[in-house]
JSON list of C-alpha atoms and ligand atoms in Angstrom, two decimals:
[
{"chain": "A", "resi": 490, "resn": "MET", "atom": "CA", "xyz": [-17.29, 9.60, -4.39]},
{"chain": "A", "resi": 491, "resn": "ILE", "atom": "CA", "xyz": [-15.20, 6.41, -4.19]},
{"chain": "A", "resi": 492, "resn": "ASP", "atom": "CA", "xyz": [-16.34, 3.80, -1.70]},
{"chain": "A", "resi": 493, "resn": "TRP", "atom": "CA", "xyz": [-12.85, 2.78, -0.55]},
{"chain": "A", "resi": 494, "resn": "GLU", "atom": "CA", "xyz": [-14.23, -0.04, 1.53]},
{"chain": "A", "resi": 495, "resn": "LEU", "atom": "CA", "xyz": [-15.40, -1.73, -1.66]},
{"chain": "A", "resi": 496, "resn": "THR", "atom": "CA", "xyz": [-12.13, -1.27, -3.51]},
{"chain": "A", "resi": 497, "resn": "TRP", "atom": "CA", "xyz": [-10.31, -4.50, -4.16]},
{"chain": "A", "resi": 498, "resn": "SER", "atom": "CA", "xyz": [-6.56, -4.20, -3.90]},
{"chain": "A", "resi": 499, "resn": "PRO", "atom": "CA", "xyz": [-4.31, -6.98, -2.68]},
{"chain": "A", "resi": 500, "resn": "TYR", "atom": "CA", "xyz": [-1.88, -6.19, 0.13]},
{"chain": "A", "resi": 501, "resn": "ASP", "atom": "CA", "xyz": [1.88, -6.53, 0.25]},
{"chain": "A", "resi": 502, "resn": "GLU", "atom": "CA", "xyz": [3.90, -9.58, 1.19]},
{"chain": "A", "resi": 503, "resn": "PRO", "atom": "CA", "xyz": [4.90, -8.30, 4.67]},
{"chain": "A", "resi": 504, "resn": "THR", "atom": "CA", "xyz": [1.19, -7.94, 5.51]},
{"chain": "A", "resi": 505, "resn": "TYR", "atom": "CA", "xyz": [0.41, -11.47, 4.33]},
{"chain": "A", "resi": 506, "resn": "ALA", "atom": "CA", "xyz": [3.51, -12.84, 6.09]},
{"chain": "A", "resi": 507, "resn": "ALA", "atom": "CA", "xyz": [2.36, -11.23, 9.34]},
{"chain": "A", "resi": 508, "resn": "VAL", "atom": "CA", "xyz": [-1.08, -12.85, 8.99]},
{"chain": "A", "resi": 509, "resn": "LEU", "atom": "CA", "xyz": [0.35, -16.27, 8.15]},
{"chain": "A", "resi": 510, "resn": "SER", "atom": "CA", "xyz": [2.82, -16.22, 11.02]},
{"chain": "A", "resi": 511, "resn": "ALA", "atom": "CA", "xyz": [-0.01, -15.55, 13.49]},
{"chain": "A", "resi": 512, "resn": "LEU", "atom": "CA", "xyz": [-1.95, -18.69, 12.52]},
{"chain": "A", "resi": 513, "resn": "ARG", "atom": "CA", "xyz": [-1.93, -22.16, 14.08]},
{"chain": "A", "resi": 514, "resn": "PRO", "atom": "CA", "xyz": [-2.97, -25.51, 12.61]},
{"chain": "A", "resi": 515, "resn": "THR", "atom": "CA", "xyz": [-6.08, -25.74, 14.78]},
{"chain": "A", "resi": 516, "resn": "ASP", "atom": "CA", "xyz": [-7.45, -22.35, 13.73]},
{"chain": "A", "resi": 517, "resn": "VAL", "atom": "CA", "xyz": [-10.76, -21.87, 11.95]},
{"chain": "A", "resi": 518, "resn": "VAL", "atom": "CA", "xyz": [-10.39, -18.59, 10.05]},
{"chain": "A", "resi": 519, "resn": "LEU", "atom": "CA", "xyz": [-12.97, -16.17, 8.72]},
{"chain": "A", "resi": 520, "resn": "ASP", "atom": "CA", "xyz": [-11.55, -13.99, 5.93]},
{"chain": "A", "resi": 521, "resn": "ILE", "atom": "CA", "xyz": [-13.75, -10.88, 5.68]},
{"chain": "A", "resi": 522, "resn": "GLY", "atom": "CA", "xyz": [-13.37, -9.26, 2.26]},
{"chain": "A", "resi": 523, "resn": "ALA", "atom": "CA", "xyz": [-11.30, -12.07, 0.81]},
{"chain": "A", "resi": 524, "resn": "GLY", "atom": "CA", "xyz": [-10.75, -10.54, -2.63]},
{"chain": "A", "resi": 525, "resn": "ASP", "atom": "CA", "xyz": [-9.46, -13.08, -5.15]},
{"chain": "A", "resi": 526, "resn": "LEU", "atom": "CA", "xyz": [-8.67, -15.59, -2.37]},
{"chain": "A", "resi": 527, "resn": "ARG", "atom": "CA", "xyz": [-4.91, -15.26, -2.71]},
{"chain": "A", "resi": 528, "resn": "LEU", "atom": "CA", "xyz": [-4.46, -15.03, 1.07]},
{"chain": "A", "resi": 529, "resn": "ALA", "atom": "CA", "xyz": [-7.26, -17.52, 1.82]},
{"chain": "A", "resi": 530, "resn": "ARG", "atom": "CA", "xyz": [-5.42, -20.17, -0.23]},
{"chain": "A", "resi": 531, "resn": "ARG", "atom": "CA", "xyz": [-2.20, -19.61, 1.70]},
{"chain": "A", "resi": 532, "resn": "MET", "atom": "CA", "xyz": [-3.99, -19.65, 5.04]},
{"chain": "A", "resi": 533, "resn": "ALA", "atom": "CA", "xyz": [-5.75, -22.89, 4.11]},
{"chain": "A", "resi": 534, "resn": "ALA", "atom": "CA", "xyz": [-2.36, -24.58, 3.80]},
{"chain": "A", "resi": 535, "resn": "ILE", "atom": "CA", "xyz": [-1.74, -23.86, 7.50]},
{"chain": "A", "resi": 536, "resn": "VAL", "atom": "CA", "xyz": [-5.08, -23.96, 9.32]},
{"chain": "A", "resi": 537, "resn": "GLN", "atom": "CA", "xyz": [-7.97, -26.35, 9.75]},
{"chain": "A", "resi": 538, "resn": "ARG", "atom": "CA", "xyz": [-10.52, -24.38, 7.72]},
{"chain": "A", "resi": 539, "resn": "VAL", "atom": "CA", "xyz": [-11.03, -21.01, 6.03]},
{"chain": "A", "resi": 540, "resn": "ILE", "atom": "CA", "xyz": [-14.38, -19.36, 5.38]},
{"chain": "A", "resi": 541, "resn": "ALA", "atom": "CA", "xyz": [-13.92, -16.54, 2.85]},
{"chain": "A", "resi": 542, "resn": "TRP", "atom": "CA", "xyz": [-16.53, -13.84, 2.33]},
{"chain": "A", "resi": 543, "resn": "GLU", "atom": "CA", "xyz": [-16.31, -11.50, -0.65]},
{"chain": "A", "resi": 544, "resn": "ILE", "atom": "CA", "xyz": [-18.97, -9.10, -1.88]},
{"chain": "A", "resi": 545, "resn": "GLN", "atom": "CA", "xyz": [-17.81, -8.53, -5.46]},
{"chain": "A", "resi": 546, "resn": "PRO", "atom": "CA", "xyz": [-18.67, -11.31, -7.93]},
{"chain": "A", "resi": 547, "resn": "ASP", "atom": "CA", "xyz": [-16.04, -10.37, -10.51]},
{"chain": "A", "resi": 548, "resn": "VAL", "atom": "CA", "xyz": [-13.27, -10.31, -7.88]},
{"chain": "A", "resi": 549, "resn": "LEU", "atom": "CA", "xyz": [-14.26, -13.64, -6.33]},
{"chain": "A", "resi": 550, "resn": "LYS", "atom": "CA", "xyz": [-14.61, -15.19, -9.79]},
{"chain": "A", "resi": 551, "resn": "ARG", "atom": "CA", "xyz": [-10.90, -14.61, -10.41]},
{"chain": "A", "resi": 552, "resn": "GLY", "atom": "CA", "xyz": [-10.13, -16.63, -7.32]},
{"chain": "A", "resi": 553, "resn": "LEU", "atom": "CA", "xyz": [-12.29, -19.51, -8.46]},
{"chain": "A", "resi": 554, "resn": "GLU", "atom": "CA", "xyz": [-10.59, -19.95, -11.81]},
{"chain": "A", "resi": 555, "resn": "TRP", "atom": "CA", "xyz": [-8.66, -22.94, -10.52]},
{"chain": "A", "resi": 556, "resn": "SER", "atom": "CA", "xyz": [-9.79, -25.53, -8.00]},
{"chain": "A", "resi": 557, "resn": "LEU", "atom": "CA", "xyz": [-10.02, -24.66, -4.35]},
{"chain": "A", "resi": 558, "resn": "PRO", "atom": "CA", "xyz": [-8.55, -26.72, -1.51]},
{"chain": "A", "resi": 559, "resn": "THR", "atom": "CA", "xyz": [-11.33, -28.65, 0.21]},
{"chain": "A", "resi": 560, "resn": "ASN", "atom": "CA", "xyz": [-10.87, -26.70, 3.45]},
{"chain": "A", "resi": 561, "resn": "ILE", "atom": "CA", "xyz": [-11.89, -23.34, 1.93]},
{"chain": "A", "resi": 562, "resn": "ALA", "atom": "CA", "xyz": [-15.52, -22.28, 1.73]},
{"chain": "A", "resi": 563, "resn": "ALA", "atom": "CA", "xyz": [-15.69, -19.25, -0.58]},
{"chain": "A", "resi": 564, "resn": "ILE", "atom": "CA", "xyz": [-18.94, -17.36, -0.30]},
{"chain": "A", "resi": 565, "resn": "LEU", "atom": "CA", "xyz": [-20.19, -14.46, -2.39]},
{"chain": "A", "resi": 566, "resn": "THR", "atom": "CA", "xyz": [-21.90, -12.30, 0.19]},
{"chain": "A", "resi": 567, "resn": "ASP", "atom": "CA", "xyz": [-22.10, -9.03, 2.05]},
{"chain": "A", "resi": 568, "resn": "ALA", "atom": "CA", "xyz": [-20.23, -9.70, 5.29]},
{"chain": "A", "resi": 569, "resn": "ARG", "atom": "CA", "xyz": [-22.40, -7.19, 7.13]},
{"chain": "A", "resi": 570, "resn": "HIS", "atom": "CA", "xyz": [-25.40, -9.49, 6.74]},
{"chain": "A", "resi": 571, "resn": "GLU", "atom": "CA", "xyz": [-23.81, -12.84, 7.56]},
{"chain": "A", "resi": 572, "resn": "LEU", "atom": "CA", "xyz": [-23.74, -14.70, 10.85]},
{"chain": "A", "resi": 573, "resn": "VAL", "atom": "CA", "xyz": [-20.27, -15.71, 12.02]},
{"chain": "A", "resi": 574, "resn": "PRO", "atom": "CA", "xyz": [-20.04, -19.48, 11.42]},
{"chain": "A", "resi": 575, "resn": "PRO", "atom": "CA", "xyz": [-19.63, -21.62, 14.56]},
{"chain": "A", "resi": 576, "resn": "GLY", "atom": "CA", "xyz": [-16.07, -22.52, 15.52]},
{"chain": "A", "resi": 577, "resn": "VAL", "atom": "CA", "xyz": [-14.39, -19.45, 14.02]},
{"chain": "A", "resi": 578, "resn": "ASN", "atom": "CA", "xyz": [-11.60, -18.39, 16.40]},
{"chain": "A", "resi": 579, "resn": "VAL", "atom": "CA", "xyz": [-9.61, -16.07, 14.13]},
{"chain": "A", "resi": 580, "resn": "ALA", "atom": "CA", "xyz": [-10.90, -13.43, 11.73]},
{"chain": "A", "resi": 581, "resn": "VAL", "atom": "CA", "xyz": [-8.89, -11.58, 9.11]},
{"chain": "A", "resi": 582, "resn": "LEU", "atom": "CA", "xyz": [-9.99, -8.08, 8.11]},
{"chain": "A", "resi": 583, "resn": "LEU", "atom": "CA", "xyz": [-7.57, -6.54, 5.64]},
{"chain": "A", "resi": 584, "resn": "MET", "atom": "CA", "xyz": [-9.38, -3.33, 4.84]},
{"chain": "A", "resi": 585, "resn": "ARG", "atom": "CA", "xyz": [-7.46, -0.16, 5.56]},
{"chain": "A", "resi": 586, "resn": "HIS", "atom": "CA", "xyz": [-10.46, 2.02, 4.76]},
{"chain": "A", "resi": 587, "resn": "CYS", "atom": "CA", "xyz": [-12.90, 0.07, 6.86]},
{"chain": "A", "resi": 588, "resn": "THR", "atom": "CA", "xyz": [-15.71, 2.21, 8.24]},
{"chain": "A", "resi": 589, "resn": "THR", "atom": "CA", "xyz": [-17.41, -0.68, 10.00]},
{"chain": "A", "resi": 590, "resn": "PHE", "atom": "CA", "xyz": [-14.65, -1.88, 12.34]},
{"chain": "A", "resi": 591, "resn": "ARG", "atom": "CA", "xyz": [-16.81, -1.71, 15.46]},
{"chain": "A", "resi": 592, "resn": "PHE", "atom": "CA", "xyz": [-19.61, -3.64, 13.79]},
{"chain": "A", "resi": 593, "resn": "TYR", "atom": "CA", "xyz": [-17.32, -6.51, 12.77]},
{"chain": "A", "resi": 594, "resn": "ALA", "atom": "CA", "xyz": [-15.43, -6.55, 16.07]},
{"chain": "A", "resi": 595, "resn": "GLU", "atom": "CA", "xyz": [-18.63, -6.73, 18.12]},
{"chain": "A", "resi": 596, "resn": "LYS", "atom": "CA", "xyz": [-20.20, -9.37, 15.89]},
{"chain": "A", "resi": 597, "resn": "LEU", "atom": "CA", "xyz": [-17.09, -11.55, 16.04]},
{"chain": "A", "resi": 598, "resn": "ALA", "atom": "CA", "xyz": [-16.70, -11.21, 19.81]},
{"chain": "A", "resi": 599, "resn": "ALA", "atom": "CA", "xyz": [-20.38, -12.03, 20.35]},
{"chain": "A", "resi": 600, "resn": "ALA", "atom": "CA", "xyz": [-19.84, -15.23, 18.37]},
{"chain": "A", "resi": 601, "resn": "GLY", "atom": "CA", "xyz": [-16.87, -16.18, 20.58]},
{"chain": "A", "resi": 602, "resn": "CYS", "atom": "CA", "xyz": [-14.15, -15.38, 18.03]},
{"chain": "A", "resi": 603, "resn": "ARG", "atom": "CA", "xyz": [-11.11, -14.33, 20.03]},
{"chain": "A", "resi": 604, "resn": "TRP", "atom": "CA", "xyz": [-8.59, -12.98, 17.52]},
{"chain": "A", "resi": 605, "resn": "LEU", "atom": "CA", "xyz": [-8.82, -10.38, 14.80]},
{"chain": "A", "resi": 606, "resn": "LEU", "atom": "CA", "xyz": [-5.87, -9.89, 12.44]},
{"chain": "A", "resi": 607, "resn": "THR", "atom": "CA", "xyz": [-6.37, -6.50, 10.86]},
{"chain": "A", "resi": 608, "resn": "ASN", "atom": "CA", "xyz": [-4.90, -3.35, 9.39]},
{"chain": "A", "resi": 609, "resn": "ALA", "atom": "CA", "xyz": [-8.21, -1.51, 9.75]},
{"chain": "A", "resi": 610, "resn": "ARG", "atom": "CA", "xyz": [-7.44, 0.44, 12.92]},
{"chain": "A", "resi": 611, "resn": "TRP", "atom": "CA", "xyz": [-3.87, 1.63, 12.43]},
{"chain": "A", "resi": 612, "resn": "GLY", "atom": "CA", "xyz": [-4.17, 1.81, 8.66]},
{"chain": "A", "resi": 613, "resn": "LEU", "atom": "CA", "xyz": [-0.72, 0.42, 7.89]},
{"chain": "A", "resi": 614, "resn": "GLY", "atom": "CA", "xyz": [0.78, -2.43, 9.89]},
{"chain": "A", "resi": 615, "resn": "LEU", "atom": "CA", "xyz": [-1.05, -5.54, 10.96]},
{"chain": "A", "resi": 616, "resn": "GLU", "atom": "CA", "xyz": [-2.23, -5.95, 14.54]},
{"chain": "A", "resi": 617, "resn": "LYS", "atom": "CA", "xyz": [-3.57, -8.97, 16.40]},
{"chain": "A", "resi": 618, "resn": "VAL", "atom": "CA", "xyz": [-6.54, -7.77, 18.43]},
{"chain": "A", "resi": 619, "resn": "ASP", "atom": "CA", "xyz": [-7.77, -9.82, 21.37]},
{"chain": "A", "resi": 620, "resn": "LEU", "atom": "CA", "xyz": [-11.50, -9.27, 20.91]},
{"chain": "A", "resi": 621, "resn": "LEU", "atom": "CA", "xyz": [-12.30, -10.71, 24.31]},
{"chain": "A", "resi": 622, "resn": "ALA", "atom": "CA", "xyz": [-9.74, -8.63, 26.26]},
{"chain": "A", "resi": 623, "resn": "GLU", "atom": "CA", "xyz": [-10.73, -6.24, 29.04]},
{"chain": "A", "resi": 624, "resn": "ARG", "atom": "CA", "xyz": [-11.00, -2.61, 27.91]},
{"chain": "A", "resi": 625, "resn": "VAL", "atom": "CA", "xyz": [-10.71, 0.54, 29.97]},
{"chain": "A", "resi": 626, "resn": "PRO", "atom": "CA", "xyz": [-12.62, 3.80, 29.44]},
{"chain": "A", "resi": 627, "resn": "TYR", "atom": "CA", "xyz": [-10.68, 6.32, 27.34]},
{"chain": "A", "resi": 628, "resn": "THR", "atom": "CA", "xyz": [-10.72, 8.75, 30.27]},
{"chain": "A", "resi": 629, "resn": "ALA", "atom": "CA", "xyz": [-8.66, 6.28, 32.33]},
{"chain": "A", "resi": 630, "resn": "VAL", "atom": "CA", "xyz": [-5.67, 6.75, 30.00]},
{"chain": "A", "resi": 631, "resn": "SER", "atom": "CA", "xyz": [-3.52, 9.63, 31.19]},
{"chain": "A", "resi": 632, "resn": "LEU", "atom": "CA", "xyz": [-0.66, 9.19, 28.71]},
{"chain": "A", "resi": 633, "resn": "GLY", "atom": "CA", "xyz": [0.17, 7.02, 25.70]},
{"chain": "A", "resi": 634, "resn": "TRP", "atom": "CA", "xyz": [-1.26, 5.21, 22.69]},
{"chain": "A", "resi": 635, "resn": "PHE", "atom": "CA", "xyz": [-4.83, 3.96, 22.58]},
{"chain": "A", "resi": 636, "resn": "ALA", "atom": "CA", "xyz": [-6.88, 1.81, 20.24]},
{"chain": "A", "resi": 637, "resn": "CYS", "atom": "CA", "xyz": [-10.63, 1.96, 20.61]},
{"chain": "A", "resi": 638, "resn": "CYS", "atom": "CA", "xyz": [-13.27, -0.68, 19.97]},
{"chain": "A", "resi": 639, "resn": "CYS", "atom": "CA", "xyz": [-14.87, 1.80, 17.53]},
{"chain": "A", "resi": 640, "resn": "GLY", "atom": "CA", "xyz": [-11.81, 1.54, 15.26]},
{"chain": "A", "resi": 641, "resn": "HIS", "atom": "CA", "xyz": [-10.09, 4.80, 16.12]},
{"chain": "A", "resi": 642, "resn": "THR", "atom": "CA", "xyz": [-6.55, 5.09, 17.42]},
{"chain": "A", "resi": 643, "resn": "GLY", "atom": "CA", "xyz": [-4.47, 7.91, 18.81]},
{"chain": "A", "resi": 644, "resn": "PHE", "atom": "CA", "xyz": [-2.18, 9.26, 21.47]},
{"chain": "A", "resi": 645, "resn": "VAL", "atom": "CA", "xyz": [-3.11, 10.86, 24.77]},
{"chain": "A", "resi": 646, "resn": "PRO", "atom": "CA", "xyz": [-0.50, 13.55, 25.51]},
{"chain": "A", "resi": 647, "resn": "GLY", "atom": "CA", "xyz": [0.93, 13.99, 28.97]},
{"chain": "A", "resi": 648, "resn": "PRO", "atom": "CA", "xyz": [4.05, 15.09, 30.85]},
{"chain": "A", "resi": 649, "resn": "ALA", "atom": "CA", "xyz": [7.15, 14.44, 28.71]},
{"chain": "A", "resi": 650, "resn": "GLU", "atom": "CA", "xyz": [9.13, 13.13, 31.70]},
{"chain": "A", "resi": 651, "resn": "GLU", "atom": "CA", "xyz": [6.60, 10.30, 32.11]},
{"chain": "A", "resi": 652, "resn": "LEU", "atom": "CA", "xyz": [6.93, 9.16, 28.50]},
{"chain": "A", "resi": 653, "resn": "THR", "atom": "CA", "xyz": [9.28, 6.24, 29.05]},
{"chain": "A", "resi": 654, "resn": "GLU", "atom": "CA", "xyz": [10.13, 3.62, 26.42]},
{"chain": "A", "resi": 655, "resn": "GLU", "atom": "CA", "xyz": [7.77, 1.24, 28.20]},
{"chain": "A", "resi": 656, "resn": "VAL", "atom": "CA", "xyz": [4.88, 3.70, 28.08]},
{"chain": "A", "resi": 657, "resn": "GLU", "atom": "CA", "xyz": [5.53, 4.34, 24.38]},
{"chain": "A", "resi": 658, "resn": "LYS", "atom": "CA", "xyz": [5.29, 0.64, 23.58]},
{"chain": "A", "resi": 659, "resn": "LEU", "atom": "CA", "xyz": [2.01, 0.09, 25.42]},
{"chain": "A", "resi": 660, "resn": "ILE", "atom": "CA", "xyz": [-1.31, 0.33, 23.57]},
{"chain": "A", "resi": 661, "resn": "HIS", "atom": "CA", "xyz": [-4.35, 0.80, 25.80]},
{"chain": "A", "resi": 662, "resn": "GLU", "atom": "CA", "xyz": [-7.47, -0.99, 24.56]},
{"chain": "A", "resi": 663, "resn": "VAL", "atom": "CA", "xyz": [-10.25, 1.49, 25.30]},
{"chain": "A", "resi": 664, "resn": "TYR", "atom": "CA", "xyz": [-13.92, 2.29, 24.83]},
{"chain": "A", "resi": 665, "resn": "ASP", "atom": "CA", "xyz": [-15.73, 5.65, 24.68]},
{"chain": "A", "resi": 666, "resn": "CYS", "atom": "CA", "xyz": [-12.95, 7.55, 22.90]},
{"chain": "A", "resi": 667, "resn": "PRO", "atom": "CA", "xyz": [-13.64, 11.11, 21.71]},
{"chain": "A", "resi": 668, "resn": "LYS", "atom": "CA", "xyz": [-14.44, 9.81, 18.22]},
{"chain": "A", "resi": 669, "resn": "CYS", "atom": "CA", "xyz": [-16.89, 7.13, 19.34]},
{"chain": "A", "resi": 670, "resn": "GLY", "atom": "CA", "xyz": [-20.21, 7.67, 17.63]},
{"chain": "B", "resi": 995, "resn": "SAM", "atom": "C1", "xyz": [-8.51, -4.10, 0.28]},
{"chain": "B", "resi": 995, "resn": "SAM", "atom": "S1", "xyz": [-9.32, -5.52, -0.38]},
{"chain": "B", "resi": 995, "resn": "SAM", "atom": "C2", "xyz": [-8.41, -6.86, 0.35]},
{"chain": "B", "resi": 995, "resn": "SAM", "atom": "C3", "xyz": [-8.65, -8.18, -0.32]},
{"chain": "B", "resi": 995, "resn": "SAM", "atom": "C4", "xyz": [-7.93, -9.38, 0.27]},
{"chain": "B", "resi": 995, "resn": "SAM", "atom": "N1", "xyz": [-8.16, -9.52, 1.69]},
{"chain": "B", "resi": 995, "resn": "SAM", "atom": "C5", "xyz": [-6.46, -9.33, -0.06]},
{"chain": "B", "resi": 995, "resn": "SAM", "atom": "O1", "xyz": [-5.65, -8.97, 0.82]},
{"chain": "B", "resi": 995, "resn": "SAM", "atom": "O2", "xyz": [-6.08, -9.62, -1.21]},
{"chain": "B", "resi": 995, "resn": "SAM", "atom": "C6", "xyz": [-10.86, -5.53, 0.56]},
{"chain": "B", "resi": 995, "resn": "SAM", "atom": "C7", "xyz": [-11.90, -6.47, -0.01]},
{"chain": "B", "resi": 995, "resn": "SAM", "atom": "O3", "xyz": [-13.03, -6.46, 0.86]},
{"chain": "B", "resi": 995, "resn": "SAM", "atom": "C8", "xyz": [-14.21, -6.59, 0.07]},
{"chain": "B", "resi": 995, "resn": "SAM", "atom": "N2", "xyz": [-15.37, -6.12, 0.85]},
{"chain": "B", "resi": 995, "resn": "SAM", "atom": "C9", "xyz": [-15.63, -4.84, 1.25]},
{"chain": "B", "resi": 995, "resn": "SAM", "atom": "N3", "xyz": [-16.78, -4.77, 1.94]},
{"chain": "B", "resi": 995, "resn": "SAM", "atom": "C10", "xyz": [-17.27, -6.04, 1.99]},
{"chain": "B", "resi": 995, "resn": "SAM", "atom": "C11", "xyz": [-18.44, -6.62, 2.56]},
{"chain": "B", "resi": 995, "resn": "SAM", "atom": "N4", "xyz": [-19.35, -5.87, 3.20]},
{"chain": "B", "resi": 995, "resn": "SAM", "atom": "N5", "xyz": [-18.62, -7.96, 2.46]},
{"chain": "B", "resi": 995, "resn": "SAM", "atom": "C12", "xyz": [-17.69, -8.73, 1.80]},
{"chain": "B", "resi": 995, "resn": "SAM", "atom": "N6", "xyz": [-16.58, -8.24, 1.22]},
{"chain": "B", "resi": 995, "resn": "SAM", "atom": "C13", "xyz": [-16.36, -6.91, 1.31]},
{"chain": "B", "resi": 995, "resn": "SAM", "atom": "C14", "xyz": [-13.89, -5.76, -1.17]},
{"chain": "B", "resi": 995, "resn": "SAM", "atom": "O4", "xyz": [-14.70, -6.11, -2.26]},
{"chain": "B", "resi": 995, "resn": "SAM", "atom": "C15", "xyz": [-12.41, -6.11, -1.40]},
{"chain": "B", "resi": 995, "resn": "SAM", "atom": "O5", "xyz": [-12.24, -7.22, -2.25]}
]
């Protein structure tokens, strides 16, 4: 069986552009699963500091073939076992097959990291998750899209006449969804 979470494949330019456009010069960014550092290098040109964690030595080695900017710390490690470094306010998790979304989200929030830029929940496009935002129980959503802290997403069906454009655009941040383990 393939462990998709451990598969290294770079993402497309629109995904990287969405990440880069969400960053500010004062940010301290944690890149979880940084691959060959291609995005970490571009982020480092914009932000204060980038800490890049990658588990696969051969993949990280490619990214170290030429010198790194001084504001990148590239670390060969298993992100599941690391403490979030102090000062990190933005994390990047580009891992469409991530099975550990909840674990990372909770660990980052506990460390005070506010933003998570990720494609792990919706699987395609990038979203900017406010890790410190208020969440409602899944059962409080009567109609519309939801995204759960466990990493699952979906749509709660309801009366068609109530499905306005506004309702369709709204994503409810929830906990205790039917797929929560
Ligand atoms: C889909 S790739 C994306 C790489 C990079 N972010 C990019 O866009 O080019 C996901 C990366 O996460 C790494 N990864 C998966 N699980 C990890 C873990 N527990 N700790 C550190 N890196 C991990 C994989 O080795 C892989 O390089």
